[in-house]
Coordinates of C-alpha atoms in Angstrom, one line a residue:
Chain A
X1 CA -18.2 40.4 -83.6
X2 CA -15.1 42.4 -82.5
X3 CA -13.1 39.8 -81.0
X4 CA -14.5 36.8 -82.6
X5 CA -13.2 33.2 -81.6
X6 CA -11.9 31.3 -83.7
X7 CA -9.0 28.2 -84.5
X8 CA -7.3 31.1 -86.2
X9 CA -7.1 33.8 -83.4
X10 CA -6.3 30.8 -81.0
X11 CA -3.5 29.8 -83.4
X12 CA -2.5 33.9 -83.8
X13 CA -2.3 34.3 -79.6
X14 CA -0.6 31.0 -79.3
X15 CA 2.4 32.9 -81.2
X16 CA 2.4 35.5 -78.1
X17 CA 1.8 33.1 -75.4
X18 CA -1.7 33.9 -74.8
X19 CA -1.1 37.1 -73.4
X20 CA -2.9 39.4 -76.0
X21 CA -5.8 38.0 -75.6
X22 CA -8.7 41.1 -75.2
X23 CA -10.9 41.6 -72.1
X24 CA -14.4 39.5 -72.9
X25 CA -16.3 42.1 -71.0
X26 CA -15.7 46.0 -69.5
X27 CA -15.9 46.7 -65.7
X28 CA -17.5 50.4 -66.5
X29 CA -18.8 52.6 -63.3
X30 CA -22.6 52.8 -63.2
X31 CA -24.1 55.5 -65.5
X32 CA -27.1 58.0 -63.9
X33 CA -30.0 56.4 -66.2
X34 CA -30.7 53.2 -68.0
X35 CA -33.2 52.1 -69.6
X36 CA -33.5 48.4 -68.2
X37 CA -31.5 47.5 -64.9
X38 CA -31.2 43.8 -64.1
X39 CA -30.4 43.2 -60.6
X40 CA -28.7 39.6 -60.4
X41 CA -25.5 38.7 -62.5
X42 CA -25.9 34.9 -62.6
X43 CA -26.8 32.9 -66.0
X44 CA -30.4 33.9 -66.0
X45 CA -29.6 37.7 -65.8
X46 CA -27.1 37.8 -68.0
X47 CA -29.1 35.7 -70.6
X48 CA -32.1 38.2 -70.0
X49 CA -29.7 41.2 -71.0
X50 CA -28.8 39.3 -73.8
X51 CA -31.9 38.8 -75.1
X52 CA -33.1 42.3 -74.4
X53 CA -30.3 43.4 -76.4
X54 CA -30.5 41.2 -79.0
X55 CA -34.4 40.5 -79.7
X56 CA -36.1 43.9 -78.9
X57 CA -33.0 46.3 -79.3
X58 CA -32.9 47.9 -75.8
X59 CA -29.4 47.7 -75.3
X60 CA -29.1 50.7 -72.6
X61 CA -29.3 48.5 -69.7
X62 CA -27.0 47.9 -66.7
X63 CA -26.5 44.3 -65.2
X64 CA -26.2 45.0 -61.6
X65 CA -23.9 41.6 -59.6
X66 CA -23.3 42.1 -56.0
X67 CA -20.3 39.9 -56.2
X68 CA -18.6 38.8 -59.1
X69 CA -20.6 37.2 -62.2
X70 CA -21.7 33.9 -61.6
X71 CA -20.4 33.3 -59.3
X72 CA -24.3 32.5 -57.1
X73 CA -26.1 29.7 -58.0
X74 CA -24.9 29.5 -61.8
X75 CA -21.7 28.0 -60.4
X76 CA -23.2 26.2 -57.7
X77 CA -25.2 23.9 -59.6
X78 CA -25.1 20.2 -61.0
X79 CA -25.1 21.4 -64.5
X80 CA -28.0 18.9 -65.4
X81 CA -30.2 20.2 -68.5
X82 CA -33.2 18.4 -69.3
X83 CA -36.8 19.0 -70.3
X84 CA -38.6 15.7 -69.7
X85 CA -41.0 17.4 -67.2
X86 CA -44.7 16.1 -66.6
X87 CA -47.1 18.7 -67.6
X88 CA -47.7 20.8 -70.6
X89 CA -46.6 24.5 -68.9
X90 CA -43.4 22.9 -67.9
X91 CA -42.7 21.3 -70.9
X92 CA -43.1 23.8 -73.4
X93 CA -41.0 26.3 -70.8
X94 CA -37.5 23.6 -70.4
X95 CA -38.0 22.2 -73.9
X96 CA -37.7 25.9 -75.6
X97 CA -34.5 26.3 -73.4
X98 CA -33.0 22.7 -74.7
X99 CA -33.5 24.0 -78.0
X100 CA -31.6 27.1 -77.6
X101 CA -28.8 24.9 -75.9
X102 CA -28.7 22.7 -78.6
X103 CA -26.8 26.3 -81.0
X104 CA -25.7 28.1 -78.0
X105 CA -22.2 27.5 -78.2
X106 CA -22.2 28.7 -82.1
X107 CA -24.6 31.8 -81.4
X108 CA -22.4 32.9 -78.4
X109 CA -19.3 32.1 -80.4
X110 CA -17.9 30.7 -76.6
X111 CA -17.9 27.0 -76.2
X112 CA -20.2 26.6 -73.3
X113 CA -19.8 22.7 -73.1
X114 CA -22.8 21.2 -73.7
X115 CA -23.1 17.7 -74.3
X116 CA -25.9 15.7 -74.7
X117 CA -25.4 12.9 -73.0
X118 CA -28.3 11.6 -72.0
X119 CA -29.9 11.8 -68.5
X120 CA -31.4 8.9 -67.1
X121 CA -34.2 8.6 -64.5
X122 CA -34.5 5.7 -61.9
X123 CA -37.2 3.9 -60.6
X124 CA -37.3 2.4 -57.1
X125 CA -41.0 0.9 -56.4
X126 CA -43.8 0.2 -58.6
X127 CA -45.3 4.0 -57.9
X128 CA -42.0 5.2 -59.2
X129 CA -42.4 2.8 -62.4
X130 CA -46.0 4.0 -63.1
X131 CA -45.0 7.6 -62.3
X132 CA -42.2 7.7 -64.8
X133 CA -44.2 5.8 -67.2
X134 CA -46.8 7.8 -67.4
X135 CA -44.3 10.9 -67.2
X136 CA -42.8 9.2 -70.4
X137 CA -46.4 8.9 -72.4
X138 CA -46.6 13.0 -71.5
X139 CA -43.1 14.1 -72.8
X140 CA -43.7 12.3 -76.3
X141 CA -47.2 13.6 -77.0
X142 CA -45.5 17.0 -76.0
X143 CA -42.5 16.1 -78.4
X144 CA -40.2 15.3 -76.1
X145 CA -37.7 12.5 -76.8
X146 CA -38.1 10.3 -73.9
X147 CA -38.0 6.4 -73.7
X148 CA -38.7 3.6 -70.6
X149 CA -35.8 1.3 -70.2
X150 CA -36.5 -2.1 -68.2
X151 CA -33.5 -2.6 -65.5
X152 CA -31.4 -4.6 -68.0
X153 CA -32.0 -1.9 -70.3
X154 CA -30.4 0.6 -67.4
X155 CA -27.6 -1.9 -66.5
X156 CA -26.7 -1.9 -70.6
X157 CA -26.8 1.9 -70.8
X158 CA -25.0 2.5 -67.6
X159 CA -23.0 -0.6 -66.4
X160 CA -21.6 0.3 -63.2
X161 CA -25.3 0.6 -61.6
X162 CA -25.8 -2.2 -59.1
X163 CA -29.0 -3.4 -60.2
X164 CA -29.4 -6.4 -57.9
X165 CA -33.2 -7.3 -56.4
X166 CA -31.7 -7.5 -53.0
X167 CA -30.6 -3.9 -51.8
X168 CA -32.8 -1.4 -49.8
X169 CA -34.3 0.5 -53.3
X170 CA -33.9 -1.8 -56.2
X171 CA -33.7 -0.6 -59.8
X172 CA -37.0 -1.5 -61.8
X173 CA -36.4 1.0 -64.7
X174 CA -36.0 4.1 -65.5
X175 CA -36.8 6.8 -68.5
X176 CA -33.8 8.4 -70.7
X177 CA -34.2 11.4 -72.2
X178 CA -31.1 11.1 -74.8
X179 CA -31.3 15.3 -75.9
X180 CA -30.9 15.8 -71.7
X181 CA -27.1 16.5 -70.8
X182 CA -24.7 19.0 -68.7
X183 CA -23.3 22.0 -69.8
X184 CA -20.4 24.1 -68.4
X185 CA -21.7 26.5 -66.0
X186 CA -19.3 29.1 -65.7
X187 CA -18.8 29.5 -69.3
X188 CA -22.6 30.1 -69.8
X189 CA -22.7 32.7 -67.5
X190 CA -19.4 34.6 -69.4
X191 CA -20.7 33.4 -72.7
X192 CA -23.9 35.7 -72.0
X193 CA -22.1 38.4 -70.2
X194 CA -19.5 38.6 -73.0
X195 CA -22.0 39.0 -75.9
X196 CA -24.2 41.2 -74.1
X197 CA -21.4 43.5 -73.6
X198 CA -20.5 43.3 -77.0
X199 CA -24.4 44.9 -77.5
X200 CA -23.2 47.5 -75.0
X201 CA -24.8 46.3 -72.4
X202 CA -22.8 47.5 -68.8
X203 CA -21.9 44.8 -66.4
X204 CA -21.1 46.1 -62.9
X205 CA -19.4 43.8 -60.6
X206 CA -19.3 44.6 -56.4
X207 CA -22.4 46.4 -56.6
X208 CA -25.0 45.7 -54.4
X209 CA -28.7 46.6 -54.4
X210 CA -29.5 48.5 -51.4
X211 CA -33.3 49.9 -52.1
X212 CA -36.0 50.1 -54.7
X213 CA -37.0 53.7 -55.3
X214 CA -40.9 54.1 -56.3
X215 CA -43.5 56.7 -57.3
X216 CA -46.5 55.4 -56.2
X217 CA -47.1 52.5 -58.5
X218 CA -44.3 52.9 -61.1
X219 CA -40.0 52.4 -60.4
X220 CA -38.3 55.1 -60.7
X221 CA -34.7 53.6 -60.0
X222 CA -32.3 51.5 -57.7
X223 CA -30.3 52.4 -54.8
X224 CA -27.4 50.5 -54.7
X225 CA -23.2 50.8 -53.0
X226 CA -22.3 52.7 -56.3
X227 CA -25.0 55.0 -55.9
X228 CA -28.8 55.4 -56.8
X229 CA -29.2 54.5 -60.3
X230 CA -32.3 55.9 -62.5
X231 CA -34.6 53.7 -64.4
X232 CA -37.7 52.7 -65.5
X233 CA -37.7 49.0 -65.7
X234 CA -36.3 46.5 -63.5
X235 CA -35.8 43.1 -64.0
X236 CA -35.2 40.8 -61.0
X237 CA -33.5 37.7 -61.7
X238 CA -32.0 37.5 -57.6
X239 CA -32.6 33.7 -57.3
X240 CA -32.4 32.7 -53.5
X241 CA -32.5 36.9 -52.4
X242 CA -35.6 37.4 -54.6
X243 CA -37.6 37.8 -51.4
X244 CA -35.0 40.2 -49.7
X245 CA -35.4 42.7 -53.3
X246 CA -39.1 42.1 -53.3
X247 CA -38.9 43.2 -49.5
X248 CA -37.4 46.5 -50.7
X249 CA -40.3 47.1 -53.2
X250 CA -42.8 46.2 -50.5
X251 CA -43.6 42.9 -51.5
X252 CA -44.0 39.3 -50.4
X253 CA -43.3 36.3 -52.6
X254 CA -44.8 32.8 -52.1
X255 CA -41.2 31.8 -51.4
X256 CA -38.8 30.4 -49.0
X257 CA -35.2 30.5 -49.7
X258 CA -33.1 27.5 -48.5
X259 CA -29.7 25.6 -48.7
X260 CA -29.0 23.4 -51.8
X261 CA -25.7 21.2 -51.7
X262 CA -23.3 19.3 -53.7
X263 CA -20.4 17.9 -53.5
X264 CA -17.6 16.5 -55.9
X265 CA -15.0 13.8 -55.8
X266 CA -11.4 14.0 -56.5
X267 CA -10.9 13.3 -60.5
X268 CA -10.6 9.7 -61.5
X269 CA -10.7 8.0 -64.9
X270 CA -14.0 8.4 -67.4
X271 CA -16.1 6.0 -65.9
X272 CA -19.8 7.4 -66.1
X273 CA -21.0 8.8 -69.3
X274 CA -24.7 9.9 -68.6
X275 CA -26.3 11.4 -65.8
X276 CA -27.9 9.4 -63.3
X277 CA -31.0 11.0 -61.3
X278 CA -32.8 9.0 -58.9
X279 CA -36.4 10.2 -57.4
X280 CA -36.9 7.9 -54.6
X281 CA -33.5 8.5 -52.7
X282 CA -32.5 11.8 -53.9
X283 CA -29.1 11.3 -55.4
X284 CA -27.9 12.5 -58.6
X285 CA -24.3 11.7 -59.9
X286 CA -22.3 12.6 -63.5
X287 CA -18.6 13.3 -64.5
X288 CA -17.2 16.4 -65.0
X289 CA -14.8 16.8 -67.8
X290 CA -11.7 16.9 -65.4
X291 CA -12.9 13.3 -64.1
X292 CA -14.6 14.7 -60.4
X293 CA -18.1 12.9 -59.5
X294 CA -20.1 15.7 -59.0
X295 CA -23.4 15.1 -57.2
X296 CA -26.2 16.4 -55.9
X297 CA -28.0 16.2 -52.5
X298 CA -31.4 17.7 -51.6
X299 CA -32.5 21.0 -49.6
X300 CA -32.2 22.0 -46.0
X301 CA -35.9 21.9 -44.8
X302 CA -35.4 25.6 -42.8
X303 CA -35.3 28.8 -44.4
X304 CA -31.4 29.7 -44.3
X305 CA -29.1 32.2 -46.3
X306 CA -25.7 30.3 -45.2
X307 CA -24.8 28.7 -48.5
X308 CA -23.4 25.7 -46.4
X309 CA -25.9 23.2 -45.8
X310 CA -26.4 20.7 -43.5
X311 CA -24.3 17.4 -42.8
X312 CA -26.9 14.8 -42.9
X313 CA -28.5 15.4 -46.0
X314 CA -25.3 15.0 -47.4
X315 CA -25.1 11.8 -45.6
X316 CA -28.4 10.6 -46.6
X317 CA -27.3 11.1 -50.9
X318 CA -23.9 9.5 -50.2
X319 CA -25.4 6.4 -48.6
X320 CA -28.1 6.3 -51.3
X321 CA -25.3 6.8 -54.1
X322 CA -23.0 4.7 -52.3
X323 CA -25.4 1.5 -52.2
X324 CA -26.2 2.3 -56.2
X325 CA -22.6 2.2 -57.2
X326 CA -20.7 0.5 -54.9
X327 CA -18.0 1.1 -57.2
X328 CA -17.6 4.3 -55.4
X329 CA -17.2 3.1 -51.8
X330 CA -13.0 4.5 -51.3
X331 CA -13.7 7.7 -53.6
X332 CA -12.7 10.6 -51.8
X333 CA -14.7 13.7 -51.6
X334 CA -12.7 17.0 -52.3
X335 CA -15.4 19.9 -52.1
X336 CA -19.2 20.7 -50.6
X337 CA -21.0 23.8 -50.4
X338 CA -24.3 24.8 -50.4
X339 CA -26.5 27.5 -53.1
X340 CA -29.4 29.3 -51.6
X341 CA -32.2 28.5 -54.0
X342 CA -35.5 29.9 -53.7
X343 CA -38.3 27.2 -53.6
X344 CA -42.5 28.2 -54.4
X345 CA -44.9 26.1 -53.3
X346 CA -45.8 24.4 -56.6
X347 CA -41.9 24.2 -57.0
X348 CA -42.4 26.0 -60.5
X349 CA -40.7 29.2 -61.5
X350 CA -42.1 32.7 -61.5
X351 CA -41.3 34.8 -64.5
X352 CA -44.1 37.5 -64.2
X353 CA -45.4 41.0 -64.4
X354 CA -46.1 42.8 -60.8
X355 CA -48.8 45.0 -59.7
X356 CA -45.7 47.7 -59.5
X357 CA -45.3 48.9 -62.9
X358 CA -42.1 48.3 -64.6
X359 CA -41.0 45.8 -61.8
X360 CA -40.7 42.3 -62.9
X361 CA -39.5 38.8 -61.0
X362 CA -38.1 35.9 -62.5
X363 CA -37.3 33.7 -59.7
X364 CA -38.1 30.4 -58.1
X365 CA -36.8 28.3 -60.3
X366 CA -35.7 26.7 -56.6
X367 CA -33.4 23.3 -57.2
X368 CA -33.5 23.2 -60.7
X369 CA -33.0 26.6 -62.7
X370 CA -29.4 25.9 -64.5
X371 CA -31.0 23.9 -67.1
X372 CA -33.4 26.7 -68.1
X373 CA -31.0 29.7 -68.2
X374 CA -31.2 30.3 -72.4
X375 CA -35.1 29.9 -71.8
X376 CA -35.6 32.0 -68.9
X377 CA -33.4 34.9 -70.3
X378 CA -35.6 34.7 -73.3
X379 CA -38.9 34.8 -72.2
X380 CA -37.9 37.0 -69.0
X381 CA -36.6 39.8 -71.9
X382 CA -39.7 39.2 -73.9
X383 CA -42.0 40.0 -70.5
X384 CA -39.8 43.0 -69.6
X385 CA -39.7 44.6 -73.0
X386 CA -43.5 44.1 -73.8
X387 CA -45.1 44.5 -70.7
X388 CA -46.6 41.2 -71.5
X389 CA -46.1 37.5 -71.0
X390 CA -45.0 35.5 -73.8
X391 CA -46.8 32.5 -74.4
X392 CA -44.7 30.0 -72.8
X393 CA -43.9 31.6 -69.6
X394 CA -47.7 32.6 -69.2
X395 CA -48.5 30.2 -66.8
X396 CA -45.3 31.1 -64.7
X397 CA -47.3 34.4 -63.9
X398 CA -47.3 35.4 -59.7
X399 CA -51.1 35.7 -60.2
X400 CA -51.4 31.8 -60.3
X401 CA -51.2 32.1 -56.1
X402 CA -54.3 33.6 -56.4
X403 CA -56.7 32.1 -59.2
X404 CA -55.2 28.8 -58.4
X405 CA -54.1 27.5 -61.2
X406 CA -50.6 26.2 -60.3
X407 CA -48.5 24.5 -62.3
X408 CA -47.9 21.6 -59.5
X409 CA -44.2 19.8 -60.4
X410 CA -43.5 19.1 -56.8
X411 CA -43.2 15.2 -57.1
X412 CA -44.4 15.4 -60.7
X413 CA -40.9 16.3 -61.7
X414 CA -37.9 14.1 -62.5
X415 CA -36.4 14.2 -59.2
X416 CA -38.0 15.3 -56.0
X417 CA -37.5 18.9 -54.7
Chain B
X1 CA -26.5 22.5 -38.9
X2 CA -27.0 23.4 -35.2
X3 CA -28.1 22.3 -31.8
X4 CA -31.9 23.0 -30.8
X5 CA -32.9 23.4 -27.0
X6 CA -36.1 22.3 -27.3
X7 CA -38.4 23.7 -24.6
X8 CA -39.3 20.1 -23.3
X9 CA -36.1 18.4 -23.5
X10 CA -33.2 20.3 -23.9
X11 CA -30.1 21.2 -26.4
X12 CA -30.6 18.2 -28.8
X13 CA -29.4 18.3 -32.7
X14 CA -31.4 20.1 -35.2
X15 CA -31.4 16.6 -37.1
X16 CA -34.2 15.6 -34.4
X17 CA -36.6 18.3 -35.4
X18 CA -38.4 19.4 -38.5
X19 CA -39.2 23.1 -39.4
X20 CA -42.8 24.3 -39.6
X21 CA -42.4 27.9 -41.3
X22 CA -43.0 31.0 -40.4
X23 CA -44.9 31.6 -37.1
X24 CA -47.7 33.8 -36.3
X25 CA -49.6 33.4 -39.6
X26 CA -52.8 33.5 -37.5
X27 CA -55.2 31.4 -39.5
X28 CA -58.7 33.3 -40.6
X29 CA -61.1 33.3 -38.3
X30 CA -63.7 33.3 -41.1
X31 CA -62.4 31.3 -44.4
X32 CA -65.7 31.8 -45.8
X33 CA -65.5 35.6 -45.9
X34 CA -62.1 35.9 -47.5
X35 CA -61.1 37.1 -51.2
X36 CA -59.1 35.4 -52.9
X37 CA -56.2 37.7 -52.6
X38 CA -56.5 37.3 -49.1
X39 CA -56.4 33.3 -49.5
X40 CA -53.0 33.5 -51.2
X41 CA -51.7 35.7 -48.6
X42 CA -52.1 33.4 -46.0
X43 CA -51.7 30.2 -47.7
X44 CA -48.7 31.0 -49.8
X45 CA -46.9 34.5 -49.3
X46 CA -44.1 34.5 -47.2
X47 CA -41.9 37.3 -45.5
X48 CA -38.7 34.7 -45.8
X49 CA -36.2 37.3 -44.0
X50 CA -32.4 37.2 -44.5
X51 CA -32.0 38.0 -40.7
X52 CA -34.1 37.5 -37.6
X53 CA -36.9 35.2 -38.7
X54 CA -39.6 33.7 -36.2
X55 CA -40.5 30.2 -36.8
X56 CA -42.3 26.9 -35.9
X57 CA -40.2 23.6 -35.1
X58 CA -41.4 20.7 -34.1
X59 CA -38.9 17.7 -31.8
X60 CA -40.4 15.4 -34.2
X61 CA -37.8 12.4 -33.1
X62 CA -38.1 13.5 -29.4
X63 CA -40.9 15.1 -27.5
X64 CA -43.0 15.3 -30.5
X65 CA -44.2 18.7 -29.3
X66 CA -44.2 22.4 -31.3
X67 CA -42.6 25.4 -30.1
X68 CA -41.4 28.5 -31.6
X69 CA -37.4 29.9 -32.1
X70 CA -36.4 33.2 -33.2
X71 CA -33.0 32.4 -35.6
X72 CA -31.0 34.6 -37.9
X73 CA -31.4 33.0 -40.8
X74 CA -28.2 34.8 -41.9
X75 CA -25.9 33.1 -39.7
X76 CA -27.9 30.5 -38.3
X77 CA -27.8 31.8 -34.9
X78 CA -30.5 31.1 -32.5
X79 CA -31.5 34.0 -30.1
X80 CA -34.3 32.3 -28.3
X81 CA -37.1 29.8 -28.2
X82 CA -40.3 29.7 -26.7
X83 CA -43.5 27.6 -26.2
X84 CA -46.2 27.8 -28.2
X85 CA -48.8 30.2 -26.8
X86 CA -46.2 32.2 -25.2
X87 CA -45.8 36.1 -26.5
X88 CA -42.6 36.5 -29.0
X89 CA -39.8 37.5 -26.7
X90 CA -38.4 41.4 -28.3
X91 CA -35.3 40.2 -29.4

């Protein structure tokens, strides 16, 4: 690595107050061909050039971001990682990205943050208890750590939960995947972008995709605001605009794209170390490293490309999180905004072959994506550069609309979407 | 976030209604004669425009009745909204 980080070159550009340190990745102009062009410059992309560049040597490939890197989704998200997810398909998919978490900091040489600790699912009524039990059972025969802990167990593990019998959705449990965590999202996405440029992979910033050129059934390239840009395969990794590139190629997803908020509080003292997701009233709340709650509310229910978001849903998670942790009742809020994520009916990803050759989606992944970023690049990379699924992201194909055979996580996952 | 005029009852806020999709996915008039392909285009494919959208909505804390609303789904702007039945206005 060129410009490897280290306690050493910290210690050497502490001498010249900080003011040497090299550029982590070029801002080249757009070159006539590539090999590969990704179109989307959020974690998922970036990972997927990565991987490309790293695991099956095509390293002539573009990165095309419309605005500036990261800076959709990736750093719009809860930074929740998990993999405790109900059925086999799923599993296998978030538990390979877990792992790559768990050495991503040291393989990326950038310190994306991640710290494992713990997320921890409520349970509000006796479906939820029997739901997440049985969820539990599934994630260990799948090798998934995962434990059920009775509601003493949850007030023990994370004391400032009010766990009395006598508010509107008591706490009768919850599982705790102890591996689950957060990461920091803007470092994963210039972790990627860094060592993928270091493979000499281009990363153009400001440049937006304007049309898909084809020949019949095969690409032949990308118009875009720096020009039309030739190529042969193109990776799609757009999350809530999927639809608006697929429109471009002449096709129609099974998605609709809508707003996703959070919110965070002004920074106060450590006092939550886990992550708290609850099912039943859609609230999810953890501490960032700067002491802000940050917290999640649920989706818009209308098809909207505002990345604002409605008021009352984020009514409806304060008042859940509010009667939870009454602790919180004079915290202040500082910022809300809203992601665009892009939701299929069986709320699972799509990482998938089209029937235009050397065209390829990976989208979908609708409210909960940031967690499988490391995964998703992987796999994604391994579809592009052999035409063919690999094993885990097989049943994440777009033919599953047709045969049938889903892979259903809407309510079977931890939280619902 | 926006205000709604519902057909029946007037500018009300969007909180009152729910949103049924897209509109004018005419179902088959035969199910038994379709392909599969053609299954999965009317069950789960979706235009999902950034831009003028037609859609279903439904006053479901007021009138309780559906109607149909043309909205940029841009900007959130709503150009016009009609009863069910009624032809799409050109907008």
């Amino acid at each position: 690595m060129k410009n490897k980080y280290s306690i050493f070159s910290l210690i050497k550009n502490a001498f010249s107050q900080h003011e040497n340190w090299k550029q982590a990745w070029g801002d080249p102009e757009p070159k006539k061909e590539y090999e590969a062009i990704i179109i989307g410059g959020g974690g998922h992309g970036l990972a997927t050039a990565y991987y490309l560049a790293k695991k099956h040597n095509i390293r002539n490939i573009a990165v095309l971001e419309k605005g500036w890197i990261g800076g959709g989704n990736t750093g719009r998200n809860t930074t929740i990682i998990r993999s405790n997810y109900l059925w086999d398909a799923s599993a296998g998919l978030y538990d390979h990205a877990l792992k790559i978490w768990e050495n991503l900091s040291q393989e990326l040489n950038y310190n994306i943050m991640f710290s494992q600790r713990g997320v921890m699912n409520l349970a509000h009524n006796l479906q939820d208890v029997r739901d997440l039990k049985r969820r539990t059972h599934s994630n260990r025969l799948n090798g998934i750590d995962a434990v059920w802990l009775n509601t003493d167990q949850v007030k023990e593990f994370c004391p400032i939960i009010n766990t009395s019998p006598d508010i509107r959705y008591p706490v009768l449990g919850g599982t705790l995947q102890r591996r689950a965590g957060t990461a920091r999202h803007d470092a994963v996405a210039w972790g990627y972008a860094r060592g993928a440029n270091e493979m000499g992979v281009d990363i153009i910033q400001n440049c937006e995709v304007k049309g898909i050129k084809r020949n019949g059934d095969q690409v032949e390239g990308v118009e875009t605001s720096k020009g039309f840009i030739k190529t042969k395969k193109i990776g799609v990794v757009a999350a809530g605009h999927s639809s608006v590139i697929a429109n471009m190629a002449g096709l129609k997803l099974p998605l609709e794209s809508k707003p996703l908020q959070a919110l965070v509080s002004e920074p106060v003292k450590p006092i939550i170390d886990t992550v708290v997701m609850s099912n039943a009233v859609h609230a999810y709340v953890s501490q960032s490293d700067k002491g802000e709650l940050v917290i999640g509310a649920g989706t818009d229910a209308y098809v909207s490309y505002t990345q604002r978001g409605s008021h009352d849903v984020v009514e409806g998670t304060l008042k859940a999180i509010l009667e939870l942790y009454p602790i919180f009742s004079r915290m202040k809020m500082l910022r809300q905004w809203g992601g665009i994520v892009d939701i299929c009916p069986d709320a699972s990803p799509i990482i998938s072959k089209t029937n235009i050759k050397g065209l390829y989606f990976n989208c979908g992944w609708g409210t909960g994506g940031f967690k499988a970023t490391p995964g998703s690049g992987d796999l994604f990379a391994h579809t592009i550069a052999n035409d063919e699924p690999h094993k885990l992201n097989a049943a994440f194909n777009l033919n599953r609309f047709v045969s049938g055979d889903l892979v259903d996580e809407h309510g079977a996952a931890a939280v619902a979407h | 976030m926006f205000l709604i005029n519902c057909p029946y009852c007037g500018e009300r806020d969007q909180s009152e209604f729910t949103c049924g999709g897209e509109a004018h996915i005419v179902r088959p008039k035969q199910p038994t004669e379709l392909s599969d392909d053609q299954w999965a285009e009317y069950l789960f494919m979706r235009k999902n425009i950034k831009g003028v959208q037609f859609e279903r909505w439904n006053h479901a804390h007021g009138c309780r009745k559906w109607f149909n609303m043309v909205r940029d789904t841009s900007n959130d702007k709503i150009h016009a909204v009609y009863k069910m039945g009624e032809k799409p206005p050109v907008v």
